[in-house]
Short mmCIF file of C-alpha atoms and ligand atoms in Angstrom, two decimals:
data_model
loop_
_atom_site.label_atom_id
_atom_site.label_comp_id
_atom_site.label_asym_id
_atom_site.label_seq_id
_atom_site.Cartn_x
_atom_site.Cartn_y
_atom_site.Cartn_z
CA MET A 289 -138.12 -93.62 -6.64
CA LYS A 290 -134.73 -94.18 -8.58
CA ALA A 291 -132.07 -91.48 -8.85
CA LEU A 292 -128.50 -90.78 -10.00
CA VAL A 293 -126.43 -90.49 -6.47
CA TYR A 294 -123.02 -88.91 -6.15
CA HIS A 295 -121.02 -91.11 -3.82
CA GLY A 296 -117.52 -88.81 -3.68
CA PRO A 297 -115.03 -88.59 -6.76
CA GLY A 298 -115.53 -91.04 -9.40
CA GLN A 299 -118.38 -92.69 -7.77
CA LYS A 300 -122.00 -92.62 -8.79
CA ALA A 301 -124.89 -95.05 -8.66
CA TRP A 302 -128.30 -95.28 -10.12
CA GLN A 303 -130.31 -96.55 -6.82
CA GLU A 304 -133.31 -96.86 -4.90
CA VAL A 305 -133.68 -93.24 -2.80
CA PRO A 306 -136.73 -92.04 -0.81
CA ASP A 307 -139.06 -90.06 -2.83
CA PRO A 308 -138.92 -86.08 -2.19
CA LYS A 309 -141.53 -84.26 -0.22
CA ILE A 310 -142.72 -80.54 -0.02
CA ILE A 311 -140.57 -78.85 2.56
CA ASP A 312 -141.49 -75.34 2.20
CA ALA A 313 -145.09 -73.77 0.88
CA THR A 314 -143.49 -72.38 -2.22
CA ASP A 315 -142.12 -75.61 -3.49
CA ALA A 316 -143.46 -77.99 -6.21
CA ILE A 317 -142.61 -81.88 -6.93
CA VAL A 318 -142.23 -82.69 -10.33
CA ALA A 319 -142.03 -85.95 -12.02
CA VAL A 320 -138.95 -85.93 -14.51
CA ASN A 321 -139.87 -86.94 -17.97
CA THR A 322 -136.57 -85.70 -19.66
CA THR A 323 -133.28 -84.62 -18.25
CA THR A 324 -129.53 -84.36 -19.43
CA ILE A 325 -126.03 -84.31 -18.46
CA CYS A 326 -123.89 -80.95 -18.00
CA GLY A 327 -120.08 -80.64 -18.09
CA THR A 328 -120.55 -79.32 -14.73
CA ASP A 329 -121.73 -82.72 -13.55
CA LEU A 330 -118.55 -84.29 -15.00
CA HIS A 331 -116.67 -81.57 -12.88
CA ILE A 332 -118.39 -82.84 -9.94
CA LEU A 333 -117.75 -86.39 -10.53
CA LYS A 334 -114.12 -85.42 -10.84
CA GLY A 335 -114.31 -83.79 -7.18
CA ASP A 336 -113.84 -80.43 -8.38
CA VAL A 337 -116.99 -79.18 -6.73
CA PRO A 338 -116.35 -80.20 -2.92
CA ALA A 339 -120.00 -78.75 -1.81
CA VAL A 340 -121.23 -81.49 -3.60
CA THR A 341 -121.42 -84.40 -0.96
CA ASP A 342 -121.95 -88.15 -0.74
CA GLY A 343 -125.48 -89.12 -1.21
CA ARG A 344 -126.65 -85.91 -3.16
CA ILE A 345 -128.76 -86.67 -6.42
CA LEU A 346 -126.95 -84.82 -9.49
CA GLY A 347 -128.58 -82.77 -12.31
CA HIS A 348 -129.89 -79.36 -12.70
CA GLU A 349 -131.65 -79.70 -16.20
CA GLY A 350 -135.02 -81.04 -16.86
CA VAL A 351 -138.48 -81.21 -18.02
CA GLY A 352 -141.35 -82.75 -16.13
CA THR A 353 -145.01 -82.56 -14.77
CA ILE A 354 -145.91 -81.41 -11.68
CA THR A 355 -147.15 -84.10 -9.28
CA GLU A 356 -147.77 -81.95 -6.16
CA VAL A 357 -147.70 -78.17 -4.88
CA GLY A 358 -146.92 -76.34 -1.79
CA GLN A 359 -149.83 -74.09 -0.25
CA ALA A 360 -148.44 -70.96 -1.33
CA VAL A 361 -147.94 -71.90 -5.00
CA ARG A 362 -151.00 -70.36 -6.87
CA LYS A 363 -149.85 -69.70 -10.64
CA LEU A 364 -148.72 -73.39 -11.11
CA ALA A 365 -151.05 -76.83 -10.74
CA VAL A 366 -150.89 -80.36 -10.74
CA GLY A 367 -150.44 -81.80 -14.30
CA ASP A 368 -148.71 -78.61 -15.70
CA ARG A 369 -145.72 -79.69 -17.93
CA VAL A 370 -142.65 -77.51 -16.88
CA ILE A 371 -139.16 -76.67 -17.76
CA ILE A 372 -137.03 -76.78 -14.58
CA SER A 373 -134.55 -73.94 -14.50
CA CYS A 374 -130.72 -74.62 -13.40
CA ILE A 375 -131.46 -71.55 -11.14
CA THR A 376 -133.91 -71.43 -8.34
CA SER A 377 -134.48 -68.05 -6.79
CA CYS A 378 -136.64 -66.34 -3.94
CA GLY A 379 -137.52 -63.50 -6.24
CA SER A 380 -137.63 -60.85 -3.40
CA CYS A 381 -134.01 -60.69 -2.22
CA SER A 382 -131.35 -57.58 -2.88
CA TYR A 383 -129.87 -59.69 -5.87
CA CYS A 384 -133.25 -61.34 -7.37
CA ARG A 385 -134.65 -57.49 -7.34
CA GLN A 386 -131.48 -56.44 -9.21
CA GLN A 387 -132.22 -58.99 -11.99
CA LEU A 388 -129.39 -61.17 -10.84
CA PRO A 389 -131.05 -64.56 -9.32
CA ALA A 390 -127.65 -66.29 -9.99
CA HIS A 391 -126.90 -64.84 -6.64
CA CYS A 392 -129.99 -65.51 -4.56
CA LEU A 393 -129.47 -64.75 -1.05
CA ASP A 394 -132.19 -66.91 0.21
CA ASP A 395 -132.02 -70.07 -1.87
CA GLU A 396 -132.21 -73.12 0.60
CA GLY A 397 -129.92 -71.40 3.25
CA ALA A 398 -127.39 -71.25 0.37
CA SER A 399 -126.41 -67.43 0.73
CA GLY A 400 -125.67 -66.05 -2.79
CA ILE A 401 -126.06 -68.92 -4.99
CA GLY A 402 -129.00 -69.56 -7.18
CA TRP A 403 -127.56 -72.72 -8.54
CA VAL A 404 -128.62 -75.42 -6.00
CA LEU A 405 -130.08 -78.05 -7.75
CA GLY A 406 -127.88 -81.30 -7.80
CA HIS A 407 -125.32 -79.18 -6.09
CA LEU A 408 -126.74 -78.28 -2.53
CA ILE A 409 -129.80 -79.87 -2.98
CA ASP A 410 -131.27 -83.01 -4.70
CA GLY A 411 -131.31 -82.43 -8.43
CA THR A 412 -133.14 -83.61 -11.67
CA GLN A 413 -131.47 -86.89 -12.50
CA ALA A 414 -134.15 -88.60 -10.80
CA GLU A 415 -137.67 -89.79 -11.46
CA TYR A 416 -138.96 -86.94 -9.04
CA VAL A 417 -137.46 -83.72 -7.87
CA ARG A 418 -138.50 -81.03 -5.33
CA ALA A 419 -138.39 -77.66 -7.04
CA PRO A 420 -137.87 -74.80 -4.46
CA PHE A 421 -139.56 -71.35 -5.11
CA ALA A 422 -141.70 -73.25 -7.73
CA GLU A 423 -143.10 -70.08 -9.44
CA ASN A 424 -139.97 -68.36 -9.91
CA SER A 425 -137.95 -71.50 -10.90
CA LEU A 426 -140.44 -73.60 -13.11
CA HIS A 427 -141.80 -72.44 -16.75
CA LYS A 428 -145.04 -73.65 -17.95
CA LEU A 429 -144.64 -75.16 -21.43
CA PRO A 430 -146.94 -74.38 -24.17
CA GLN A 431 -148.22 -77.13 -26.45
CA GLY A 432 -145.91 -77.93 -29.45
CA VAL A 433 -142.47 -77.46 -27.70
CA SER A 434 -140.68 -80.88 -27.34
CA ASP A 435 -138.87 -82.17 -24.37
CA GLU A 436 -135.77 -82.30 -26.29
CA ALA A 437 -135.88 -78.56 -27.06
CA ALA A 438 -137.03 -77.47 -23.84
CA VAL A 439 -134.55 -79.26 -21.66
CA MET A 440 -131.89 -76.83 -23.42
CA LEU A 441 -133.64 -73.94 -21.90
CA SER A 442 -132.81 -75.12 -18.25
CA ASP A 443 -129.26 -73.93 -18.63
CA ILE A 444 -126.99 -74.20 -22.00
CA LEU A 445 -129.36 -71.72 -23.93
CA PRO A 446 -129.63 -69.14 -21.48
CA THR A 447 -126.19 -69.33 -20.42
CA GLY A 448 -124.72 -68.88 -24.01
CA PHE A 449 -127.27 -65.85 -24.31
CA GLU A 450 -126.96 -63.90 -21.22
CA ILE A 451 -123.31 -64.74 -20.50
CA GLY A 452 -121.89 -64.62 -24.13
CA VAL A 453 -124.23 -62.60 -26.37
CA ARG A 454 -126.11 -60.06 -23.99
CA ASN A 455 -123.05 -59.52 -21.88
CA GLY A 456 -120.93 -59.50 -24.91
CA ARG A 457 -123.17 -56.44 -26.19
CA VAL A 458 -123.53 -58.08 -29.70
CA LYS A 459 -125.17 -55.40 -32.07
CA PRO A 460 -126.29 -55.71 -35.51
CA GLY A 461 -123.63 -55.95 -37.86
CA ASP A 462 -121.07 -57.04 -35.30
CA VAL A 463 -118.43 -59.66 -35.96
CA VAL A 464 -118.65 -62.29 -33.12
CA ALA A 465 -116.04 -65.04 -32.39
CA VAL A 466 -116.99 -67.65 -29.99
CA VAL A 467 -113.80 -69.48 -28.69
CA GLY A 468 -114.94 -73.19 -27.84
CA ALA A 469 -117.61 -74.73 -29.77
CA GLY A 470 -119.12 -77.24 -27.16
CA PRO A 471 -122.75 -76.86 -26.06
CA VAL A 472 -122.44 -73.51 -24.41
CA GLY A 473 -120.25 -71.87 -27.17
CA LEU A 474 -122.82 -73.23 -29.53
CA ALA A 475 -125.60 -71.98 -27.75
CA ALA A 476 -123.77 -68.23 -27.89
CA MET A 477 -123.61 -68.92 -31.76
CA MET A 478 -127.32 -70.20 -31.95
CA THR A 479 -128.52 -66.89 -30.24
CA ALA A 480 -126.10 -64.37 -31.59
CA GLY A 481 -128.05 -64.07 -34.54
CA LEU A 482 -130.98 -62.68 -32.59
CA TYR A 483 -128.85 -59.35 -32.10
CA GLY A 484 -128.07 -59.26 -35.62
CA ALA A 485 -124.39 -60.50 -35.83
CA SER A 486 -123.20 -60.36 -39.39
CA ARG A 487 -120.50 -62.93 -38.82
CA ILE A 488 -120.02 -65.56 -36.38
CA ILE A 489 -116.84 -67.09 -36.09
CA ALA A 490 -116.43 -70.69 -34.40
CA ILE A 491 -113.11 -71.30 -32.76
CA ASP A 492 -112.09 -74.84 -31.77
CA LEU A 493 -109.24 -77.33 -32.00
CA ASP A 494 -111.87 -80.11 -33.01
CA ASP A 495 -112.62 -80.04 -36.53
CA ASN A 496 -115.76 -82.15 -35.79
CA ARG A 497 -116.85 -79.49 -33.61
CA ILE A 498 -116.41 -76.61 -35.87
CA GLN A 499 -118.25 -78.43 -38.84
CA HIS A 500 -121.13 -78.83 -36.41
CA ALA A 501 -121.09 -75.31 -35.59
CA LYS A 502 -122.35 -74.19 -39.07
CA ASP A 503 -125.65 -75.94 -38.20
CA PHE A 504 -125.83 -73.72 -35.10
CA GLY A 505 -125.42 -70.30 -36.75
CA ALA A 506 -121.56 -70.03 -37.55
CA THR A 507 -121.02 -68.37 -40.54
CA ASP A 508 -117.09 -69.22 -40.31
CA GLY A 509 -114.89 -71.75 -38.55
CA VAL A 510 -111.10 -71.45 -37.62
CA ASN A 511 -108.99 -74.31 -36.07
CA SER A 512 -106.80 -72.63 -33.55
CA GLY A 513 -104.49 -75.57 -33.53
CA SER A 514 -103.04 -74.03 -36.74
CA ALA A 515 -100.27 -71.33 -36.54
CA GLY A 516 -102.02 -68.73 -38.51
CA TRP A 517 -105.41 -68.92 -36.45
CA ARG A 518 -105.07 -65.18 -35.38
CA ASP A 519 -104.46 -63.80 -38.72
CA GLU A 520 -107.16 -66.17 -40.00
CA VAL A 521 -109.97 -64.56 -37.69
CA LEU A 522 -108.54 -61.05 -38.22
CA ALA A 523 -108.72 -61.25 -41.97
CA MET A 524 -112.59 -61.88 -41.45
CA THR A 525 -112.79 -58.52 -39.77
CA ASP A 526 -111.17 -55.96 -42.07
CA GLY A 527 -108.03 -56.42 -39.99
CA LEU A 528 -109.08 -54.71 -36.99
CA GLY A 529 -110.53 -57.41 -34.64
CA VAL A 530 -113.97 -58.73 -33.72
CA ASP A 531 -116.58 -56.74 -31.97
CA THR A 532 -117.52 -59.52 -29.61
CA ALA A 533 -115.20 -62.48 -28.27
CA VAL A 534 -116.77 -65.00 -26.21
CA GLU A 535 -114.66 -67.26 -24.19
CA ALA A 536 -116.45 -70.63 -23.78
CA VAL A 537 -113.82 -73.09 -22.61
CA GLY A 538 -112.57 -72.30 -19.13
CA VAL A 539 -108.67 -72.48 -19.56
CA PRO A 540 -106.56 -69.44 -19.20
CA LEU A 541 -105.25 -69.97 -23.08
CA THR A 542 -108.53 -69.25 -24.18
CA PHE A 543 -109.39 -66.53 -22.36
CA GLU A 544 -105.77 -64.94 -23.51
CA MET A 545 -106.95 -65.81 -27.16
CA ALA A 546 -110.32 -63.89 -26.54
CA THR A 547 -108.58 -60.89 -25.40
CA GLU A 548 -106.07 -61.13 -28.36
CA LEU A 549 -109.16 -61.04 -31.03
CA ILE A 550 -111.05 -57.89 -29.66
CA ARG A 551 -110.93 -54.64 -31.49
CA PRO A 552 -110.96 -50.96 -29.90
CA GLY A 553 -114.26 -50.58 -28.36
CA GLY A 554 -115.26 -54.32 -28.32
CA THR A 555 -116.06 -56.89 -25.56
CA VAL A 556 -114.64 -59.91 -24.22
CA ALA A 557 -117.33 -62.02 -22.75
CA ASN A 558 -116.22 -64.71 -20.40
CA VAL A 559 -118.53 -67.58 -20.02
CA GLY A 560 -115.99 -70.38 -19.07
CA VAL A 561 -115.72 -71.79 -15.50
CA HIS A 562 -111.84 -71.23 -14.50
CA GLY A 563 -109.99 -73.01 -12.23
CA ARG A 564 -106.78 -71.28 -12.23
CA SER A 565 -105.83 -67.46 -13.12
CA ALA A 566 -105.33 -66.37 -16.74
CA GLU A 567 -102.69 -63.54 -17.88
CA LEU A 568 -104.46 -60.09 -18.43
CA LYS A 569 -102.25 -58.13 -20.83
CA LEU A 570 -103.51 -54.76 -19.48
CA GLN A 571 -100.14 -53.18 -21.08
CA ASP A 572 -101.89 -54.05 -24.49
CA LEU A 573 -105.53 -53.62 -23.35
CA TRP A 574 -105.66 -50.50 -21.44
CA ILE A 575 -105.62 -48.08 -24.63
CA LYS A 576 -108.05 -50.35 -26.43
CA ASP A 577 -111.66 -49.11 -24.66
CA VAL A 578 -112.46 -52.68 -24.37
CA ALA A 579 -114.78 -54.23 -21.80
CA ILE A 580 -114.35 -57.53 -20.25
CA THR A 581 -117.57 -59.16 -18.31
CA THR A 582 -117.99 -62.23 -16.48
CA GLY A 583 -120.91 -64.02 -15.12
CA LEU A 584 -123.00 -66.92 -13.83
CA VAL A 585 -126.18 -67.70 -15.64
CA SER A 586 -129.37 -66.18 -14.10
CA ALA A 587 -131.63 -67.64 -16.58
CA THR A 588 -134.05 -64.74 -16.54
CA THR A 589 -134.04 -64.84 -20.49
CA THR A 590 -135.73 -68.42 -20.47
CA PRO A 591 -139.13 -67.22 -20.99
CA MET A 592 -137.83 -65.15 -23.72
CA LEU A 593 -136.10 -68.02 -25.41
CA LEU A 594 -138.98 -69.95 -24.94
CA LYS A 595 -141.29 -68.03 -26.95
CA LEU A 596 -138.67 -68.07 -29.73
CA VAL A 597 -138.55 -71.71 -29.55
CA ALA A 598 -142.37 -72.02 -29.56
CA GLN A 599 -142.46 -69.93 -32.77
CA GLY A 600 -139.63 -72.12 -34.64
CA ARG A 601 -137.19 -69.06 -34.42
CA LEU A 602 -134.66 -71.34 -32.36
CA THR A 603 -134.37 -75.07 -32.56
CA PRO A 604 -132.27 -76.23 -29.45
CA GLU A 605 -133.51 -79.81 -30.05
CA LYS A 606 -130.29 -79.77 -32.60
CA PHE A 607 -128.16 -80.17 -29.26
CA SER A 608 -129.69 -83.61 -28.65
CA SER A 609 -126.93 -86.04 -30.03
CA HIS A 610 -127.86 -89.21 -28.28
CA ARG A 611 -130.73 -90.70 -26.54
CA PHE A 612 -130.81 -92.84 -23.43
CA THR A 613 -133.67 -93.78 -20.94
CA PHE A 614 -133.44 -93.58 -16.88
CA GLY A 615 -132.48 -97.16 -16.71
CA SER A 616 -129.44 -96.90 -18.94
CA ILE A 617 -128.21 -93.37 -17.55
CA MET A 618 -124.64 -94.82 -16.63
CA ASP A 619 -124.38 -95.47 -20.44
CA ALA A 620 -125.25 -91.70 -20.89
CA TYR A 621 -122.55 -90.56 -18.76
CA ASP A 622 -120.01 -92.79 -20.38
CA THR A 623 -121.14 -91.51 -23.67
CA PHE A 624 -121.13 -87.67 -22.69
CA GLY A 625 -117.93 -88.28 -20.61
CA ARG A 626 -116.02 -89.55 -23.94
CA ALA A 627 -117.55 -86.64 -25.99
CA ALA A 628 -114.46 -86.12 -28.20
CA GLU A 629 -114.79 -89.92 -29.38
CA THR A 630 -118.39 -90.24 -29.17
CA LYS A 631 -119.21 -86.90 -30.68
CA ALA A 632 -121.73 -86.19 -28.18
CA LEU A 633 -123.09 -82.92 -27.82
CA LYS A 634 -126.21 -83.23 -25.26
CA VAL A 635 -127.41 -86.84 -24.22
CA VAL A 636 -130.97 -86.71 -23.63
CA ILE A 637 -132.34 -88.88 -20.93
CA THR A 638 -136.19 -89.93 -20.67
CA GLY A 639 -138.13 -91.45 -18.07
P1 NAD B 17 -117.13 -78.36 -23.44
O1 NAD B 17 -116.08 -78.95 -22.89
O2 NAD B 17 -118.32 -79.35 -23.98
O3 NAD B 17 -116.82 -77.61 -24.78
C1 NAD B 17 -115.49 -76.94 -24.76
C2 NAD B 17 -114.87 -76.91 -26.27
O4 NAD B 17 -113.84 -76.15 -26.34
C3 NAD B 17 -114.73 -78.33 -26.73
O5 NAD B 17 -115.34 -78.31 -28.22
C4 NAD B 17 -113.16 -78.33 -26.87
O6 NAD B 17 -112.74 -78.90 -28.16
C5 NAD B 17 -112.88 -76.66 -27.05
N1 NAD B 17 -111.53 -76.30 -26.56
C6 NAD B 17 -110.95 -77.12 -25.58
N2 NAD B 17 -109.58 -76.06 -25.60
C7 NAD B 17 -109.42 -75.33 -26.38
C8 NAD B 17 -108.48 -74.51 -27.13
N3 NAD B 17 -107.36 -74.50 -26.49
N4 NAD B 17 -108.92 -73.55 -28.21
C9 NAD B 17 -110.10 -73.89 -28.50
N5 NAD B 17 -110.86 -74.75 -28.39
C10 NAD B 17 -110.61 -75.42 -27.37
O7 NAD B 17 -117.94 -77.44 -22.31
P2 NAD B 17 -119.20 -76.49 -22.52
O8 NAD B 17 -120.41 -77.62 -21.84
O9 NAD B 17 -119.80 -76.19 -23.88
O10 NAD B 17 -119.08 -75.49 -21.46
C11 NAD B 17 -118.19 -74.39 -21.95
C12 NAD B 17 -117.78 -73.52 -20.44
O11 NAD B 17 -118.89 -73.08 -19.95
C13 NAD B 17 -117.11 -74.44 -19.49
O12 NAD B 17 -116.03 -74.03 -18.79
C14 NAD B 17 -118.19 -74.58 -18.41
O13 NAD B 17 -117.92 -75.08 -17.22
C15 NAD B 17 -118.93 -73.03 -18.71
N6 NAD B 17 -120.25 -72.81 -18.18
C16 NAD B 17 -120.24 -71.64 -17.50
C17 NAD B 17 -121.58 -71.22 -17.11
C18 NAD B 17 -121.76 -70.00 -16.73
O14 NAD B 17 -123.05 -69.42 -16.00
N7 NAD B 17 -120.71 -69.11 -16.75
C19 NAD B 17 -122.55 -72.21 -17.07
C20 NAD B 17 -122.38 -73.22 -17.84
C21 NAD B 17 -121.26 -73.87 -18.15
ZN1 ZN B 18 -125.17 -76.69 -16.26
#
């Protein structure tokens, strides 16, 4: 088969590789029909994720058709159309039983991390992929849900919802600010409405992204490049601050911005992946009764989100801004890598 193979920082190739095989009785092999590229894949290509080694097939998002199942797989069958979750998990370790499969202790020998696809084992940017713990890691698709909608449920929609909205304790009537209107921030905006947010404020430096956010549930937009950005946000909240501030960028400045917007009793939900420490102004925050949350997506809400997609209540196909075939996956990377110029949100790649 062919696959997108990582060959060290800055190096990748669409090349011939051996077909994946069942290793454990709980595995399934999936023919990948649709995949996409995540910002994390770009981090890997920059060399930021040293656990990814030369020869690894990238990708942790996908929709496909099962072609083979291991002996222990009973609830899935050859021919089933499935979402491949970015989190694969054993279902029975301490963290899995605590509903935190993000930290699965038994995933491919990777003690404590449920994200192994395209990281510690070969991933989904390939014609076929081996899915470990298939019954926990694959979600059967109902008729009528398109691949373009379903592929957004592998990672970005559950991430925005679980780590942004749910950790952010959004309640009916709340004012929610989302710092960063990339795919993950937009996913938080799209799902904040599920818990009844009255106002959803998109904050970004890119006016095009802010404009886009209105199609994803944002009621207001603020460009944080302007001097008065903070007052602009506070004016939308009766001056007291927002109930929930979601950080969806991953740099110290935006985390600090989120902590400056929060009202007493509110929640700062950090979603961004950080590479450096940020300043925590505890001298201002200690008295405010705020909660600060962090998290890695567990993707435990994928079945619930899938029901809403099947009912047309959520329309994540909107994320797909550019379409490619496997043969042009190198162009897909180029387009996604220059998102500010190309206005790419998610690039969808089909087999
Ligand atoms: P992205 O890079 O596509 O989007 C980031 C957005 O932030 C862009 O629109 C950019 O214009 C904006 N931005 C940059 N600097 C800014 C600033 N100073 N002020 C305001 N806006 C600014 O990223 P994404 O794919 O949407 O992912 C967002 C973050 O979520 C990343 O850090 C990613 O690694 C992380 N992530 C976390 C998890 C998790 O489980 N916690 C899962 C997936 C992704
Ligand atoms: Zn991802």
